[in-house]
Each structure stands twice: as C-alpha cells, then as structure tokens.
Short mmCIF file of C-alpha atoms in Angstrom, two decimals:
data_model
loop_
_atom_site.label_atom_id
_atom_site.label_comp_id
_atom_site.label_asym_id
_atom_site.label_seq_id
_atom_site.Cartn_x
_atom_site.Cartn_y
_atom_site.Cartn_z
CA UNK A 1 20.83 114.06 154.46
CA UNK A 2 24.53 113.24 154.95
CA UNK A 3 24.10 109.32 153.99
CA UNK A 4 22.05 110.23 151.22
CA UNK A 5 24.60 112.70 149.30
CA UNK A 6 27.13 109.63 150.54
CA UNK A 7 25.60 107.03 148.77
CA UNK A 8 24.74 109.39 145.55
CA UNK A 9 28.76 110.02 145.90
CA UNK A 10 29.60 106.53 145.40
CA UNK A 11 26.88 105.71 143.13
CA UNK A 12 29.18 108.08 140.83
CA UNK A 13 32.20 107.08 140.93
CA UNK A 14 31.50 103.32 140.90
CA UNK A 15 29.53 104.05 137.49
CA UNK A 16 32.89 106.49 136.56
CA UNK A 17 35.32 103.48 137.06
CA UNK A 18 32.67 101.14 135.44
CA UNK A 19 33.19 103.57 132.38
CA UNK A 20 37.09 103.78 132.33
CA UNK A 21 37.08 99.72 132.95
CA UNK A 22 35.13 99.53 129.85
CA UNK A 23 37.08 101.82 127.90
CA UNK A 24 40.43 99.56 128.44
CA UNK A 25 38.53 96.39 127.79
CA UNK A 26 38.15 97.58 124.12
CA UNK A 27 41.67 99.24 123.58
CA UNK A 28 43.94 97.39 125.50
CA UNK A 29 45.73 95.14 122.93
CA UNK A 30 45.39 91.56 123.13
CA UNK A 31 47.77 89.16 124.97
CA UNK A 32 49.51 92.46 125.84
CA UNK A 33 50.82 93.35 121.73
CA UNK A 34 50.30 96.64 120.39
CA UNK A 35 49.38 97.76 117.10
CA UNK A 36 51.07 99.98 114.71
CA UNK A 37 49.85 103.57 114.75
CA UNK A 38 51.53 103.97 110.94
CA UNK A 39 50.18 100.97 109.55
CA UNK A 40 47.74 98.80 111.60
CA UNK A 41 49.40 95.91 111.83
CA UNK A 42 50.13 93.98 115.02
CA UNK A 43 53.67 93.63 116.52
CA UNK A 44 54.08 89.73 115.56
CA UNK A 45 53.32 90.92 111.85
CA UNK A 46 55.84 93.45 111.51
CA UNK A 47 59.92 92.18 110.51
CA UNK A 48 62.45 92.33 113.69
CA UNK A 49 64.30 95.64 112.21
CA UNK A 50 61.09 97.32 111.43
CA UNK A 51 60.08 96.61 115.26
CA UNK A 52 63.68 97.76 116.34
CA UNK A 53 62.90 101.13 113.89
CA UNK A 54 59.66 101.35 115.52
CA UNK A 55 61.08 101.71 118.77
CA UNK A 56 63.71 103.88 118.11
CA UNK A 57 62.59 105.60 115.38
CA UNK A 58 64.51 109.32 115.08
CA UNK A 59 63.22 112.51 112.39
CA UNK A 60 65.07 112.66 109.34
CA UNK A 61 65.32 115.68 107.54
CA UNK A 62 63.26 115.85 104.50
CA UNK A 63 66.23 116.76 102.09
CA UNK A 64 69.49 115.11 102.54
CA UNK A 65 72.23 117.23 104.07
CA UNK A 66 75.25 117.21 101.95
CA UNK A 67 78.19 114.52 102.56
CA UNK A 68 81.98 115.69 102.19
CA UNK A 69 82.85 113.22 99.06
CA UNK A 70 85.95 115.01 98.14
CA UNK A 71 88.12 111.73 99.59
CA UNK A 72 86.14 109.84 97.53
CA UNK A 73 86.40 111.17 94.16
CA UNK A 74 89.63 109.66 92.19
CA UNK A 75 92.03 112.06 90.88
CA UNK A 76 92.15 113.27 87.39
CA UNK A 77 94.13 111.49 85.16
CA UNK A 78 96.05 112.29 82.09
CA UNK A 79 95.58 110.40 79.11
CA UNK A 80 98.35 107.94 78.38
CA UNK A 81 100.66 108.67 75.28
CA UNK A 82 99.78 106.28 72.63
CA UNK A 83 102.72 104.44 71.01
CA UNK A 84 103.34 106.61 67.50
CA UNK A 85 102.16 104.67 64.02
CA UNK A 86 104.51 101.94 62.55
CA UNK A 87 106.38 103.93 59.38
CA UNK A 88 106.98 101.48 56.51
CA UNK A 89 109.78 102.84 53.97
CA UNK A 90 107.52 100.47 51.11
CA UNK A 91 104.19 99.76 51.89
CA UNK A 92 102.02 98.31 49.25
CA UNK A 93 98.05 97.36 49.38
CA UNK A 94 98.11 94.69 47.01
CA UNK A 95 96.51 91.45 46.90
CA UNK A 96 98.88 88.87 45.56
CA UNK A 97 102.10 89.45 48.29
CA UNK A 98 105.50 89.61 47.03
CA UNK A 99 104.96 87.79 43.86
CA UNK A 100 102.89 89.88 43.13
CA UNK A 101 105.14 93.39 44.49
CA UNK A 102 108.66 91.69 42.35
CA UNK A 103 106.46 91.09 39.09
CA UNK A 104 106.58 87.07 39.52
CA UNK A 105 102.71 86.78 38.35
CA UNK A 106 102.80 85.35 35.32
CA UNK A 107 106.14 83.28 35.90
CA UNK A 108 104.15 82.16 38.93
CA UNK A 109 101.25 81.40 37.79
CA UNK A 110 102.71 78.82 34.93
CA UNK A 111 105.64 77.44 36.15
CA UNK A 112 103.83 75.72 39.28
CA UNK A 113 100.73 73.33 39.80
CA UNK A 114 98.28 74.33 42.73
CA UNK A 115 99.87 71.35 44.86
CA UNK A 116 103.37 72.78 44.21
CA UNK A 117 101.51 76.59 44.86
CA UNK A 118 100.83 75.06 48.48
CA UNK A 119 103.77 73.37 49.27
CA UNK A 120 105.96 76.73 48.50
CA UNK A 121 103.29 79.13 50.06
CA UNK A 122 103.32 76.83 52.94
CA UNK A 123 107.27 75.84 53.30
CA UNK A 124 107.67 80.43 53.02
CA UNK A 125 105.39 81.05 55.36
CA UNK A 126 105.61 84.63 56.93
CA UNK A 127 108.46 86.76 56.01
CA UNK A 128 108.92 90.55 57.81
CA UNK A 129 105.58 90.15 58.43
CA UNK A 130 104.48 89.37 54.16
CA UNK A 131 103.19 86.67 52.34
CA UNK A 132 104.79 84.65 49.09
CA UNK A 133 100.82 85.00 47.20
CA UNK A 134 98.65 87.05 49.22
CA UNK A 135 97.84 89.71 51.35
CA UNK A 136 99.82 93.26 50.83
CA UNK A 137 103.42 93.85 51.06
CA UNK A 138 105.16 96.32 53.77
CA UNK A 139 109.04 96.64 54.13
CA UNK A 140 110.40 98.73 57.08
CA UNK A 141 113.55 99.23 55.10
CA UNK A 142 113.70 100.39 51.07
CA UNK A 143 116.48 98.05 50.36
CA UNK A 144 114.73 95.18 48.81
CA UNK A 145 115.39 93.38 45.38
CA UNK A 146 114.23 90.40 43.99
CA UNK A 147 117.60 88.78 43.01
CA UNK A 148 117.90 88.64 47.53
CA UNK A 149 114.41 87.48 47.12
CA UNK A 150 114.86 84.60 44.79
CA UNK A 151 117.84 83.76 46.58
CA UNK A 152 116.28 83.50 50.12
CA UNK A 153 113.51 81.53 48.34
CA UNK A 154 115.41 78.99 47.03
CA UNK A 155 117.75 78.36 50.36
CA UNK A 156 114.57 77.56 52.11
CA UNK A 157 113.78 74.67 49.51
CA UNK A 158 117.01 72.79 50.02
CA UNK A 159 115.41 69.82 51.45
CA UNK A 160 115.30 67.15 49.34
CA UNK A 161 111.29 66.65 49.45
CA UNK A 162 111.24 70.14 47.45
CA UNK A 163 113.69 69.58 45.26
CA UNK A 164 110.86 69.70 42.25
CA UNK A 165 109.94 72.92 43.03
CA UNK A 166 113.84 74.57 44.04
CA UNK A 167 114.42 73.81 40.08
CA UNK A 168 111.51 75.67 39.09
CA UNK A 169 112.77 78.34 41.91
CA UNK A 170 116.58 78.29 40.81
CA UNK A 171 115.68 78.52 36.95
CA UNK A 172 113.90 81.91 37.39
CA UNK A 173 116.77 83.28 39.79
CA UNK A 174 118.82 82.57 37.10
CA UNK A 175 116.95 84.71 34.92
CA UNK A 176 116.55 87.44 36.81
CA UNK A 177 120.65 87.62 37.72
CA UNK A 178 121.34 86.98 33.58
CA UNK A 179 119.87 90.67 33.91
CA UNK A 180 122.76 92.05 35.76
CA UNK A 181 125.82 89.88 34.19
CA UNK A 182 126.81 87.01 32.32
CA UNK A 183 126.13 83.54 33.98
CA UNK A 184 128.66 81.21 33.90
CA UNK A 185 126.75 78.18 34.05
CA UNK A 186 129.50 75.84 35.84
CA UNK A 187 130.25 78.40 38.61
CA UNK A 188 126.38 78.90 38.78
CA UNK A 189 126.01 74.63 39.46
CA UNK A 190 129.19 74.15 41.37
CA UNK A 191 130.35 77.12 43.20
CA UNK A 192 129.47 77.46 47.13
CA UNK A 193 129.19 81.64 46.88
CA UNK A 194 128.69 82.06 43.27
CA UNK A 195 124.99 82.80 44.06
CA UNK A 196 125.07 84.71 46.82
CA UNK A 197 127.01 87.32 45.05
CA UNK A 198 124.35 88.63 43.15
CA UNK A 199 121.92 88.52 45.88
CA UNK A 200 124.43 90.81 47.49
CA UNK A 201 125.37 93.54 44.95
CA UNK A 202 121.99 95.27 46.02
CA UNK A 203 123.35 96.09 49.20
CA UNK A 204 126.63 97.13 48.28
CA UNK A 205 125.38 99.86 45.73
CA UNK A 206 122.90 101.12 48.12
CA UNK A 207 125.84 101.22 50.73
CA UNK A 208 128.32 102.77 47.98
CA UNK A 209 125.68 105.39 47.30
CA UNK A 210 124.76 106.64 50.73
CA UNK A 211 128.22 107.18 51.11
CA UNK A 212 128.78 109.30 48.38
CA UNK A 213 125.27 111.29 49.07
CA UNK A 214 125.84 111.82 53.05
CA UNK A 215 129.21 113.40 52.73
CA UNK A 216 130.20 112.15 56.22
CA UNK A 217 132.92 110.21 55.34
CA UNK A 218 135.55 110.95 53.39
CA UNK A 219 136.83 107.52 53.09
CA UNK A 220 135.77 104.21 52.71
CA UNK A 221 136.90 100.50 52.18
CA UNK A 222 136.11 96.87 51.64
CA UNK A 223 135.67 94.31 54.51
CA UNK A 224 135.79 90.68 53.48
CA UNK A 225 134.97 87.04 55.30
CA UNK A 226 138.15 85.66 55.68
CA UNK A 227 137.71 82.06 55.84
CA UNK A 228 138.75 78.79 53.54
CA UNK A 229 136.35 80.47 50.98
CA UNK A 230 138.07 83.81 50.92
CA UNK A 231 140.41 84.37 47.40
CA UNK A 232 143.25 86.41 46.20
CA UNK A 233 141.61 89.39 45.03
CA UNK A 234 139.42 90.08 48.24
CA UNK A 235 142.14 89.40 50.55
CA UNK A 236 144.20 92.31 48.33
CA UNK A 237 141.45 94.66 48.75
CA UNK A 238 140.43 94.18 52.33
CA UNK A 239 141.35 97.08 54.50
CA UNK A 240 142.43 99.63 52.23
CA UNK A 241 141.36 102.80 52.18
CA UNK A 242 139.89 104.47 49.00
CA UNK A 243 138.91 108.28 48.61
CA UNK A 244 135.68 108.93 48.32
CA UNK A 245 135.67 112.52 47.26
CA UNK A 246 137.57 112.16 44.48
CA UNK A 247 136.05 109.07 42.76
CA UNK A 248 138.79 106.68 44.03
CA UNK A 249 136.33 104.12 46.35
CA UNK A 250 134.18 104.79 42.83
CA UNK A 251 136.57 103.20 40.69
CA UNK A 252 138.07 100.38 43.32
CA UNK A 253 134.10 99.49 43.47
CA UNK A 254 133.53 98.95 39.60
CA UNK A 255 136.76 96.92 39.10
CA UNK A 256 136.13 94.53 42.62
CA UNK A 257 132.37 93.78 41.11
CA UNK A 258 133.16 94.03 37.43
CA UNK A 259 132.39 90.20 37.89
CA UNK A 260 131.65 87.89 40.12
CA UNK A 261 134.84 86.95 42.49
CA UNK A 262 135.24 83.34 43.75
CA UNK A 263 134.18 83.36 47.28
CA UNK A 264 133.64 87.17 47.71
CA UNK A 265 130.88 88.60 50.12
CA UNK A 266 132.92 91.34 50.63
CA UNK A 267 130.72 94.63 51.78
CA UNK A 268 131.88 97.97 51.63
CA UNK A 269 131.72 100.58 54.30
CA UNK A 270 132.95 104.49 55.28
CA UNK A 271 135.12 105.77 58.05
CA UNK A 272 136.52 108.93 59.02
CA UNK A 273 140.42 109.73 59.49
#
C-alpha cells in the first residue's frame, strides 16, 4: 500500500514539473531578450535611451509642479527718451527748392537750357540740407535772403568750365541788389568786396534790429576785417561805441551803409558797460 501511494506521489509531481517546464518553453523570451510590456516590441527594436528609460523608468506627476522662474524673467525696462523733433525757423513743402522759395521760376526757367539746368543743379548740389530745383526748402535759422543766395551761387561757378552759366548767374544778382541801391557798374566788375557787401547787409539789419528789440545791451559798435582790403572809413568806425537807447548806433548804422564802402564787411554787434 505504501509503494503504491509512492509511485502515485511521483507520478504527480513529475506531470506538475512537466507542466511548469512547458509553461517557460512558451514565455521565456528568445535568445534570452524580453519584450516590452508597454508596447510589444522586442529589446533589439527599441532606441538605446528608450531601453535606458525602460530600465529606470520613475512616476511623473500628471501635472507639472511649478518651477521658481523669477531669476529668469528680465527686468522691466523703461522706455528710452526719444530725441525731440528737428524745429525749422522756415520750413516750406514746395516742389521746386530754393528757386522756387526766392521767386527765381520764371528767371530760371528762361535764362538757362536743360544742359546748363544740370550742370548748375549738379555743380550746387545739397545746401543745409535743400536743393537749387527740387524737393522742399527748410532753414534752421530765419535769416535768409536771396541777394546771400545769389551771391553764394555765383562763388561756386568760378571755375572757368562754368563761366557761361556764372554770367547768366551774376546778371540776375545784379538785379536783385539794383533793388536795394544804385550799382556802380565798374566797382560791380572790378572791385574784390564790392559784391559781398550786399550779400551782407541782410545780416547786419537783422543784427541791428535784435539789438534794439532785446533791450540787453545798451550799447553797440562796428567790428571790421582789418587787412590790405580794409579803408578809411571802417577803420574810423571800428571800436566805437554808439548808444543804442537813444538812436545813436541808429544813426552811425544809416550813414556807415548809406552806400557801399570799399572793402567793408564790417558787422555790427552789442555789449554791455
């Protein structure tokens, strides 16, 4: 009875480890890979750093946990001042440029061919930022006139290869200065400064009447060039003082520029005792 329940015994548990055997024949993976309980696939499929996940993988939290940027956000910064606009004292939008702004249109327009147009267009160029025939015209400053105009025209055709068109130039300077005096016509031909003078008498009246208007000074006088130009009647007048209150730089100003003065570029300025 004893052998019998023996052998039934091992009967048992050789058909148990039969079973189990079995069982690890058909899970075991081949050549000793695994396979992927997320996706299926075998080890050799799967990249290097999903492997290295794999085998260290660690629970993240569903929802981000907040991260301390503060360090990394830039500071607030204030807007930088922007430069203020450029003020002009004359600022004109007009097409034809300072030919146009002095009244020159017509005188322009018949006195010159289009080659001559270009070569004086070209030869001006830019001036304080305007044009001769185009474009609009902006002055920083009030104190323009076209007697300095025509004169700083025709000093830039003194080369001899514009000499056609510094004629044309010089003719209509001489126009516009017949407006303020008599033109002597030798002095006007032959005389180094004889030009310049008129150009200059803008200046000097804007400078005479600032003085009278500000009230600042309460005297002013003349200031020549003294050099082998320089005549008689500036170098008389030069340094003096003249009231300005009373009318007295008035007067000493209408009798220096009655007419023009050989030479003089005198200018006229205030001071204070």
């Amino acid at each position: 009875m004893h052998l019998v329940l023996a052998i039934f015994s091992l009967g048992i548990w050789i058909i148990g480890w039969a079973f189990i055997a079995i069982y690890h024949v058909f899970t075991k993976p081949i050549a000793g890979k695994w396979t992927c309980s997320q996706c299926g696939g075998l080890e050799e499929d799967l990249p290097k750093h999903q492997n290295a996940h794999h085998q260290q993988a660690t629970i993240q939290p569903e929802y981000p946990q907040p991260q301390d940027i503060s360090s990394t956000v830039p500071e607030p910064k204030l807007p930088t001042e922007l430069p203020p606009l450029e003020t002009f004292a004359i600022d004109k939008n007009i097409n034809g440029g300072l030919i146009e702004f002095f009244g020159l249109q017509r005188w322009y327009q018949t006195a010159f061919n289009d080659e001559q147009k270009h070569r004086l267009e070209e030869r001006f160029g830019i001036v304080a930022g305007n044009k001769l025939a185009s474009g609009p015209v902006r002055f920083k400053f009030a104190n323009v006139d076209i007697l300095q105009f025509l004169y700083e025209l025709e000093e830039k055709l003194k080369p001899q290869e514009f000499s056609d068109i510094y004629k044309l130039v010089d003719e209509q300077y001489k126009v516009e200065a017949g407006k303020f005096c008599k033109i002597d016509d030798d002095r006007w031909n032959d005389e180094k400064y004889y030009k310049s003078w008129f150009a200059l008498m803008k200046p000097r009246i804007d400078a005479l009447t600032k003085l009278k208007e500000d009230g600042y000074f309460k005297q002013g006088q003349f200031d020549m060039v003294n050099d082998n130009y320089a005549t008689q009647p500036c170098l008389d007048i030069s340094g003096k003082g003249f009231n300005i209150l009373n009318g007295e730089l008035d007067r000493a100003f209408d009798q220096h520029f009655f007419e023009p003065i050989e030479g003089c570029r005198c200018t006229v300025r205030g001071y204070r005792d």
